[in-house]
Amino acid sequence: AQTVTQSQPEMSVQEAETVTLSCTYDTSESDYYLFWYKQPPSRQMILVIRQEAYKQQNATENRFSVNFQKAAKSFSLKISDSQLGDAAMYFCAYRSALGEKLTFGTGTRLTIIP
Amino acid sequence: DAGITQSPRHKVTETGTPVTLRCHQTENHRYMYWYRQDPGHGLRLIHYSYGVKDTDKGEVSDGYSVSRSKTEDFLLTLESATSSQTSVYFCAISGSEAGGNTGELFFGEGSRLTVL
């Protein structure tokens, strides 16, 4: 079974600075998707960014980018120019390209310091 | 935003009582899921459905049952609620419609269940 590990339960960053959240995963498959979801205090799960394993280019969405290292099975999220609205729980998730289920990590709580 | 509605959004019940949570979608997506969220555990899959009357178990399915009689509705039932089932429950959907399945799940707003 696939597992997803987020080893940082909590992180904090000064407003306008850059922060990187770590995620590693375990799989024997070669084709899969990886995701970062954000959960603000409203509890809504919001997709931040998505990466297909067959694409070598790292995904980017405005201030959010990933560092996808397929051989190392690592998928970190970089948030640039951190804003107060970025404060949330962040979940890393894995889905096999042939499967129906998303497997989540345990989450990282990000605090933004004004 | 994906059209997903969960009901009820909040419920307090007593140990031993039955509870049903409803998820309704307006997107005509094939796949529907129930996850629970607990501190320190992230989101864990309870059950999912890949079509009408087609369901399968997730990693924490004990004590839960599901039904899907229509594409748009996916029900989660706790036959006899226990305190360990106090949690936030999320419904999610995923598409395999024309245009391709992009892989991500779209989530409802969650239902907070407290079992006393």
PDB file of C-alpha atoms in Angstrom:
ATOM      1  CA  ALA A   1       0.000   0.000   0.000  1.00  0.00           C
ATOM      2  CA  GLN A   2       1.126   3.488  -0.718  1.00  0.00           C
ATOM      3  CA  THR A   3       2.080   5.727   2.179  1.00  0.00           C
ATOM      4  CA  VAL A   4       2.568   9.470   2.368  1.00  0.00           C
ATOM      5  CA  THR A   5       4.725  11.045   5.065  1.00  0.00           C
ATOM      6  CA  GLN A   6       4.776  14.654   6.190  1.00  0.00           C
ATOM      7  CA  SER A   7       7.460  14.897   8.841  1.00  0.00           C
ATOM      8  CA  GLN A   8       6.785  18.504   9.873  1.00  0.00           C
ATOM      9  CA  PRO A   9       3.629  18.727  12.005  1.00  0.00           C
ATOM     10  CA  GLU A  10       4.040  22.511  12.318  1.00  0.00           C
ATOM     11  CA  MET A  11       5.932  25.215  10.469  1.00  0.00           C
ATOM     12  CA  SER A  12       6.040  28.978  10.762  1.00  0.00           C
ATOM     13  CA  VAL A  13       7.307  31.710   8.462  1.00  0.00           C
ATOM     14  CA  GLN A  14       7.535  35.477   8.488  1.00  0.00           C
ATOM     15  CA  GLU A  15       5.143  37.280   6.188  1.00  0.00           C
ATOM     16  CA  ALA A  16       6.713  37.871   2.741  1.00  0.00           C
ATOM     17  CA  GLU A  17       9.336  35.171   3.284  1.00  0.00           C
ATOM     18  CA  THR A  18       9.592  31.763   1.605  1.00  0.00           C
ATOM     19  CA  VAL A  19       8.783  28.438   3.245  1.00  0.00           C
ATOM     20  CA  THR A  20       9.111  24.840   2.072  1.00  0.00           C
ATOM     21  CA  LEU A  21       6.877  22.014   3.267  1.00  0.00           C
ATOM     22  CA  SER A  22       8.205  18.473   2.923  1.00  0.00           C
ATOM     23  CA  CYS A  23       6.469  15.341   1.709  1.00  0.00           C
ATOM     24  CA  THR A  24       7.766  11.875   0.909  1.00  0.00           C
ATOM     25  CA  TYR A  25       5.838   8.920  -0.392  1.00  0.00           C
ATOM     26  CA  ASP A  26       6.310   5.244  -0.952  1.00  0.00           C
ATOM     27  CA  THR A  27       5.131   3.467  -4.076  1.00  0.00           C
ATOM     28  CA  SER A  28       6.233   0.798  -6.499  1.00  0.00           C
ATOM     29  CA  GLU A  29       4.325   2.356  -9.376  1.00  0.00           C
ATOM     30  CA  SER A  30       5.737   4.588 -12.063  1.00  0.00           C
ATOM     31  CA  ASP A  31       2.627   6.541 -13.069  1.00  0.00           C
ATOM     32  CA  TYR A  32       0.765   8.530 -10.466  1.00  0.00           C
ATOM     33  CA  TYR A  33      -0.432  11.947  -9.365  1.00  0.00           C
ATOM     34  CA  LEU A  34       0.706  14.026  -6.423  1.00  0.00           C
ATOM     35  CA  PHE A  35      -1.223  16.874  -4.848  1.00  0.00           C
ATOM     36  CA  TRP A  36      -1.000  19.543  -2.230  1.00  0.00           C
ATOM     37  CA  TYR A  37      -4.257  20.551  -0.568  1.00  0.00           C
ATOM     38  CA  LYS A  38      -4.777  23.518   1.717  1.00  0.00           C
ATOM     39  CA  GLN A  39      -7.272  23.512   4.582  1.00  0.00           C
ATOM     40  CA  PRO A  40      -7.846  26.942   6.131  1.00  0.00           C
ATOM     41  CA  PRO A  41      -9.807  27.403   9.376  1.00  0.00           C
ATOM     42  CA  SER A  42     -13.013  27.287   7.326  1.00  0.00           C
ATOM     43  CA  ARG A  43     -12.289  23.545   6.980  1.00  0.00           C
ATOM     44  CA  GLN A  44     -12.727  23.603   3.204  1.00  0.00           C
ATOM     45  CA  MET A  45     -10.223  21.424   1.317  1.00  0.00           C
ATOM     46  CA  ILE A  46      -8.684  23.466  -1.496  1.00  0.00           C
ATOM     47  CA  LEU A  47      -6.429  22.059  -4.199  1.00  0.00           C
ATOM     48  CA  VAL A  48      -3.213  24.084  -4.330  1.00  0.00           C
ATOM     49  CA  ILE A  49      -1.152  22.285  -6.929  1.00  0.00           C
ATOM     50  CA  ARG A  50      -0.975  19.049  -8.839  1.00  0.00           C
ATOM     51  CA  GLN A  51       1.893  17.076 -10.413  1.00  0.00           C
ATOM     52  CA  GLU A  52       1.800  14.156 -12.843  1.00  0.00           C
ATOM     53  CA  ALA A  53       4.670  11.760 -12.247  1.00  0.00           C
ATOM     54  CA  TYR A  54       5.464  11.393 -15.947  1.00  0.00           C
ATOM     55  CA  LYS A  55       6.144  15.118 -16.230  1.00  0.00           C
ATOM     56  CA  GLN A  56       9.682  16.062 -15.279  1.00  0.00           C
ATOM     57  CA  GLN A  57       8.882  19.743 -15.110  1.00  0.00           C
ATOM     58  CA  ASN A  58       7.902  20.955 -11.661  1.00  0.00           C
ATOM     59  CA  ALA A  59       4.397  22.345 -11.396  1.00  0.00           C
ATOM     60  CA  THR A  60       3.905  26.018 -10.549  1.00  0.00           C
ATOM     61  CA  GLU A  61       0.805  27.996  -9.593  1.00  0.00           C
ATOM     62  CA  ASN A  62       1.576  31.654  -8.935  1.00  0.00           C
ATOM     63  CA  ARG A  63       3.441  31.794  -5.583  1.00  0.00           C
ATOM     64  CA  PHE A  64       3.239  28.021  -5.125  1.00  0.00           C
ATOM     65  CA  SER A  65       5.712  25.631  -6.697  1.00  0.00           C
ATOM     66  CA  VAL A  66       6.849  22.081  -6.104  1.00  0.00           C
ATOM     67  CA  ASN A  67      10.162  20.294  -6.124  1.00  0.00           C
ATOM     68  CA  PHE A  68       9.357  16.846  -7.465  1.00  0.00           C
ATOM     69  CA  GLN A  69      12.163  14.325  -7.109  1.00  0.00           C
ATOM     70  CA  LYS A  70      10.810  11.081  -8.519  1.00  0.00           C
ATOM     71  CA  ALA A  71      13.810   8.892  -7.739  1.00  0.00           C
ATOM     72  CA  ALA A  72      13.885  10.123  -4.162  1.00  0.00           C
ATOM     73  CA  LYS A  73      10.079   9.943  -3.907  1.00  0.00           C
ATOM     74  CA  SER A  74       9.970  13.461  -2.601  1.00  0.00           C
ATOM     75  CA  PHE A  75       7.396  16.156  -3.319  1.00  0.00           C
ATOM     76  CA  SER A  76       7.951  19.419  -1.439  1.00  0.00           C
ATOM     77  CA  LEU A  77       5.840  22.571  -1.665  1.00  0.00           C
ATOM     78  CA  LYS A  78       7.452  26.001  -1.773  1.00  0.00           C
ATOM     79  CA  ILE A  79       5.409  29.050  -0.913  1.00  0.00           C
ATOM     80  CA  SER A  80       7.011  32.327  -1.941  1.00  0.00           C
ATOM     81  CA  ASP A  81       6.135  35.761  -0.583  1.00  0.00           C
ATOM     82  CA  SER A  82       4.055  34.215   2.209  1.00  0.00           C
ATOM     83  CA  GLN A  83       0.807  35.985   2.993  1.00  0.00           C
ATOM     84  CA  LEU A  84      -1.446  35.912   6.040  1.00  0.00           C
ATOM     85  CA  GLY A  85      -4.043  34.071   4.008  1.00  0.00           C
ATOM     86  CA  ASP A  86      -1.622  31.185   3.499  1.00  0.00           C
ATOM     87  CA  ALA A  87      -2.048  30.157   7.131  1.00  0.00           C
ATOM     88  CA  ALA A  88      -3.643  26.711   7.032  1.00  0.00           C
ATOM     89  CA  MET A  89      -3.127  22.968   7.273  1.00  0.00           C
ATOM     90  CA  TYR A  90      -1.407  21.614   4.195  1.00  0.00           C
ATOM     91  CA  PHE A  91      -1.867  18.031   3.112  1.00  0.00           C
ATOM     92  CA  CYS A  92       0.213  16.110   0.629  1.00  0.00           C
ATOM     93  CA  ALA A  93      -1.637  13.359  -1.260  1.00  0.00           C
ATOM     94  CA  TYR A  94      -0.901  10.530  -3.677  1.00  0.00           C
ATOM     95  CA  ARG A  95      -3.058   8.807  -6.255  1.00  0.00           C
ATOM     96  CA  SER A  96      -2.092   5.984  -8.573  1.00  0.00           C
ATOM     97  CA  ALA A  97      -2.860   6.713 -12.219  1.00  0.00           C
ATOM     98  CA  LEU A  98      -4.699   3.379 -12.298  1.00  0.00           C
ATOM     99  CA  GLY A  99      -6.412   3.748  -8.947  1.00  0.00           C
ATOM    100  CA  GLU A 100      -9.424   5.524  -7.567  1.00  0.00           C
ATOM    101  CA  LYS A 101      -8.230   6.513  -4.104  1.00  0.00           C
ATOM    102  CA  LEU A 102      -6.239   9.414  -2.706  1.00  0.00           C
ATOM    103  CA  THR A 103      -3.865   8.651   0.166  1.00  0.00           C
ATOM    104  CA  PHE A 104      -3.092  11.623   2.408  1.00  0.00           C
ATOM    105  CA  GLY A 105      -0.248  12.550   4.687  1.00  0.00           C
ATOM    106  CA  THR A 106      -0.931  13.669   8.249  1.00  0.00           C
ATOM    107  CA  GLY A 107      -0.599  17.356   7.405  1.00  0.00           C
ATOM    108  CA  THR A 108       1.571  20.348   8.258  1.00  0.00           C
ATOM    109  CA  ARG A 109       0.114  23.326  10.075  1.00  0.00           C
ATOM    110  CA  LEU A 110       1.577  26.535   8.655  1.00  0.00           C
ATOM    111  CA  THR A 111       1.550  29.720  10.705  1.00  0.00           C
ATOM    112  CA  ILE A 112       2.326  33.102   9.138  1.00  0.00           C
ATOM    113  CA  ILE A 113       4.010  35.589  11.459  1.00  0.00           C
ATOM    114  CA  PRO A 114       3.088  39.214  10.670  1.00  0.00           C
TER     115      PRO A 114
ATOM    116  CA  ASP B   1     -16.622  25.176  -7.296  1.00  0.00           C
ATOM    117  CA  ALA B   2     -17.736  21.582  -7.535  1.00  0.00           C
ATOM    118  CA  GLY B   3     -21.364  21.162  -6.524  1.00  0.00           C
ATOM    119  CA  ILE B   4     -21.102  18.992  -3.433  1.00  0.00           C
ATOM    120  CA  THR B   5     -23.451  19.299  -0.499  1.00  0.00           C
ATOM    121  CA  GLN B   6     -23.094  17.433   2.772  1.00  0.00           C
ATOM    122  CA  SER B   7     -25.839  17.127   5.355  1.00  0.00           C
ATOM    123  CA  PRO B   8     -26.055  17.563   8.210  1.00  0.00           C
ATOM    124  CA  ARG B   9     -23.093  19.878   8.704  1.00  0.00           C
ATOM    125  CA  HIS B  10     -23.116  19.352  12.449  1.00  0.00           C
ATOM    126  CA  LYS B  11     -24.597  16.589  14.549  1.00  0.00           C
ATOM    127  CA  VAL B  12     -24.402  15.547  18.178  1.00  0.00           C
ATOM    128  CA  THR B  13     -25.667  12.100  19.039  1.00  0.00           C
ATOM    129  CA  GLU B  14     -25.417   9.492  21.751  1.00  0.00           C
ATOM    130  CA  THR B  15     -23.519   6.225  21.789  1.00  0.00           C
ATOM    131  CA  GLY B  16     -25.483   3.393  20.252  1.00  0.00           C
ATOM    132  CA  THR B  17     -27.721   5.491  18.010  1.00  0.00           C
ATOM    133  CA  PRO B  18     -27.727   5.177  14.218  1.00  0.00           C
ATOM    134  CA  VAL B  19     -26.456   8.097  12.162  1.00  0.00           C
ATOM    135  CA  THR B  20     -26.622   8.752   8.427  1.00  0.00           C
ATOM    136  CA  LEU B  21     -24.622  11.403   6.624  1.00  0.00           C
ATOM    137  CA  ARG B  22     -25.619  12.392   3.115  1.00  0.00           C
ATOM    138  CA  CYS B  23     -23.511  13.596   0.245  1.00  0.00           C
ATOM    139  CA  HIS B  24     -25.175  15.069  -2.823  1.00  0.00           C
ATOM    140  CA  GLN B  25     -23.377  16.104  -6.006  1.00  0.00           C
ATOM    141  CA  THR B  26     -24.586  17.978  -9.064  1.00  0.00           C
ATOM    142  CA  GLU B  27     -21.503  17.222 -11.204  1.00  0.00           C
ATOM    143  CA  ASN B  28     -22.471  13.759 -12.474  1.00  0.00           C
ATOM    144  CA  HIS B  29     -19.069  12.443 -11.385  1.00  0.00           C
ATOM    145  CA  ARG B  30     -18.567   8.702 -11.281  1.00  0.00           C
ATOM    146  CA  TYR B  31     -16.512   8.385  -8.121  1.00  0.00           C
ATOM    147  CA  MET B  32     -17.623   9.396  -4.645  1.00  0.00           C
ATOM    148  CA  TYR B  33     -15.734   9.022  -1.385  1.00  0.00           C
ATOM    149  CA  TRP B  34     -16.141   9.306   2.361  1.00  0.00           C
ATOM    150  CA  TYR B  35     -13.107  10.315   4.418  1.00  0.00           C
ATOM    151  CA  ARG B  36     -12.746  11.064   8.098  1.00  0.00           C
ATOM    152  CA  GLN B  37     -10.337  13.628   9.476  1.00  0.00           C
ATOM    153  CA  ASP B  38      -8.772  13.307  12.900  1.00  0.00           C
ATOM    154  CA  PRO B  39      -5.856  15.204  14.459  1.00  0.00           C
ATOM    155  CA  GLY B  40      -2.569  13.472  13.773  1.00  0.00           C
ATOM    156  CA  HIS B  41      -4.086  11.187  11.151  1.00  0.00           C
ATOM    157  CA  GLY B  42      -4.869  13.444   8.240  1.00  0.00           C
ATOM    158  CA  LEU B  43      -7.719  12.202   6.080  1.00  0.00           C
ATOM    159  CA  ARG B  44      -8.426   8.490   5.989  1.00  0.00           C
ATOM    160  CA  LEU B  45     -10.663   6.759   3.491  1.00  0.00           C
ATOM    161  CA  ILE B  46     -13.739   5.012   4.890  1.00  0.00           C
ATOM    162  CA  HIS B  47     -15.554   3.831   1.758  1.00  0.00           C
ATOM    163  CA  TYR B  48     -15.816   4.860  -1.847  1.00  0.00           C
ATOM    164  CA  SER B  49     -18.099   4.254  -4.803  1.00  0.00           C
ATOM    165  CA  TYR B  50     -17.230   3.830  -8.457  1.00  0.00           C
ATOM    166  CA  GLY B  51     -20.810   3.759  -9.708  1.00  0.00           C
ATOM    167  CA  VAL B  52     -24.413   3.232  -8.713  1.00  0.00           C
ATOM    168  CA  LYS B  53     -24.541   0.305  -6.290  1.00  0.00           C
ATOM    169  CA  ASP B  54     -20.780  -0.218  -6.692  1.00  0.00           C
ATOM    170  CA  THR B  55     -18.852   0.434  -3.509  1.00  0.00           C
ATOM    171  CA  ASP B  56     -15.638  -0.690  -1.867  1.00  0.00           C
ATOM    172  CA  LYS B  57     -13.949  -0.408   1.497  1.00  0.00           C
ATOM    173  CA  GLY B  58     -11.219   1.990   2.469  1.00  0.00           C
ATOM    174  CA  GLU B  59      -8.671   1.717   5.257  1.00  0.00           C
ATOM    175  CA  VAL B  60     -11.019   2.515   8.173  1.00  0.00           C
ATOM    176  CA  SER B  61     -14.314   0.919   7.129  1.00  0.00           C
ATOM    177  CA  ASP B  62     -15.172  -0.978  10.329  1.00  0.00           C
ATOM    178  CA  GLY B  63     -18.395   0.316  11.870  1.00  0.00           C
ATOM    179  CA  TYR B  64     -19.498   2.088   8.689  1.00  0.00           C
ATOM    180  CA  SER B  65     -21.673   1.163   5.743  1.00  0.00           C
ATOM    181  CA  VAL B  66     -22.496   3.069   2.559  1.00  0.00           C
ATOM    182  CA  SER B  67     -25.080   3.073  -0.160  1.00  0.00           C
ATOM    183  CA  ARG B  68     -25.364   4.666  -3.554  1.00  0.00           C
ATOM    184  CA  SER B  69     -28.718   4.207  -5.248  1.00  0.00           C
ATOM    185  CA  LYS B  70     -28.347   7.232  -7.531  1.00  0.00           C
ATOM    186  CA  THR B  71     -25.357   8.835  -9.200  1.00  0.00           C
ATOM    187  CA  GLU B  72     -25.799  12.015  -7.221  1.00  0.00           C
ATOM    188  CA  ASP B  73     -26.196  10.619  -3.699  1.00  0.00           C
ATOM    189  CA  PHE B  74     -23.765   8.726  -1.467  1.00  0.00           C
ATOM    190  CA  LEU B  75     -24.863   7.883   2.062  1.00  0.00           C
ATOM    191  CA  LEU B  76     -22.627   7.001   4.985  1.00  0.00           C
ATOM    192  CA  THR B  77     -24.273   5.130   7.872  1.00  0.00           C
ATOM    193  CA  LEU B  78     -23.019   4.452  11.352  1.00  0.00           C
ATOM    194  CA  GLU B  79     -25.287   1.633  12.495  1.00  0.00           C
ATOM    195  CA  SER B  80     -24.461   2.127  16.172  1.00  0.00           C
ATOM    196  CA  ALA B  81     -22.336   5.175  16.806  1.00  0.00           C
ATOM    197  CA  THR B  82     -19.382   4.998  19.199  1.00  0.00           C
ATOM    198  CA  SER B  83     -17.265   7.746  20.738  1.00  0.00           C
ATOM    199  CA  SER B  84     -14.342   6.711  18.531  1.00  0.00           C
ATOM    200  CA  GLN B  85     -16.406   7.810  15.540  1.00  0.00           C
ATOM    201  CA  THR B  86     -16.417  11.402  16.717  1.00  0.00           C
ATOM    202  CA  SER B  87     -14.746  13.103  13.791  1.00  0.00           C
ATOM    203  CA  VAL B  88     -15.103  15.420  10.836  1.00  0.00           C
ATOM    204  CA  TYR B  89     -16.400  13.577   7.799  1.00  0.00           C
ATOM    205  CA  PHE B  90     -15.674  14.705   4.265  1.00  0.00           C
ATOM    206  CA  CYS B  91     -17.360  13.655   1.090  1.00  0.00           C
ATOM    207  CA  ALA B  92     -15.386  13.962  -2.132  1.00  0.00           C
ATOM    208  CA  ILE B  93     -15.979  13.358  -5.817  1.00  0.00           C
ATOM    209  CA  SER B  94     -13.741  12.618  -8.755  1.00  0.00           C
ATOM    210  CA  GLY B  95     -14.563  12.680 -12.400  1.00  0.00           C
ATOM    211  CA  SER B  96     -13.990  10.356 -15.262  1.00  0.00           C
ATOM    212  CA  GLU B  97     -16.048  12.366 -17.629  1.00  0.00           C
ATOM    213  CA  ALA B  98     -15.169  13.254 -21.192  1.00  0.00           C
ATOM    214  CA  GLY B  99     -12.090  15.411 -21.199  1.00  0.00           C
ATOM    215  CA  GLY B 100     -10.161  13.104 -18.939  1.00  0.00           C
ATOM    216  CA  ASN B 101      -9.806  12.469 -15.276  1.00  0.00           C
ATOM    217  CA  THR B 102      -7.385  15.003 -13.846  1.00  0.00           C
ATOM    218  CA  GLY B 103      -6.863  12.870 -10.768  1.00  0.00           C
ATOM    219  CA  GLU B 104      -7.814  15.279  -8.012  1.00  0.00           C
ATOM    220  CA  LEU B 105     -10.714  14.999  -5.643  1.00  0.00           C
ATOM    221  CA  PHE B 106     -13.182  17.799  -5.008  1.00  0.00           C
ATOM    222  CA  PHE B 107     -14.394  18.023  -1.447  1.00  0.00           C
ATOM    223  CA  GLY B 108     -17.560  18.974   0.340  1.00  0.00           C
ATOM    224  CA  GLU B 109     -17.450  21.284   3.339  1.00  0.00           C
ATOM    225  CA  GLY B 110     -17.357  18.531   5.925  1.00  0.00           C
ATOM    226  CA  SER B 111     -19.728  17.267   8.604  1.00  0.00           C
ATOM    227  CA  ARG B 112     -18.728  17.429  12.236  1.00  0.00           C
ATOM    228  CA  LEU B 113     -20.091  14.491  14.219  1.00  0.00           C
ATOM    229  CA  THR B 114     -19.871  14.271  17.993  1.00  0.00           C
ATOM    230  CA  VAL B 115     -20.802  11.014  19.703  1.00  0.00           C
ATOM    231  CA  LEU B 116     -21.366  11.400  23.442  1.00  0.00           C
TER     232      LEU B 116
END
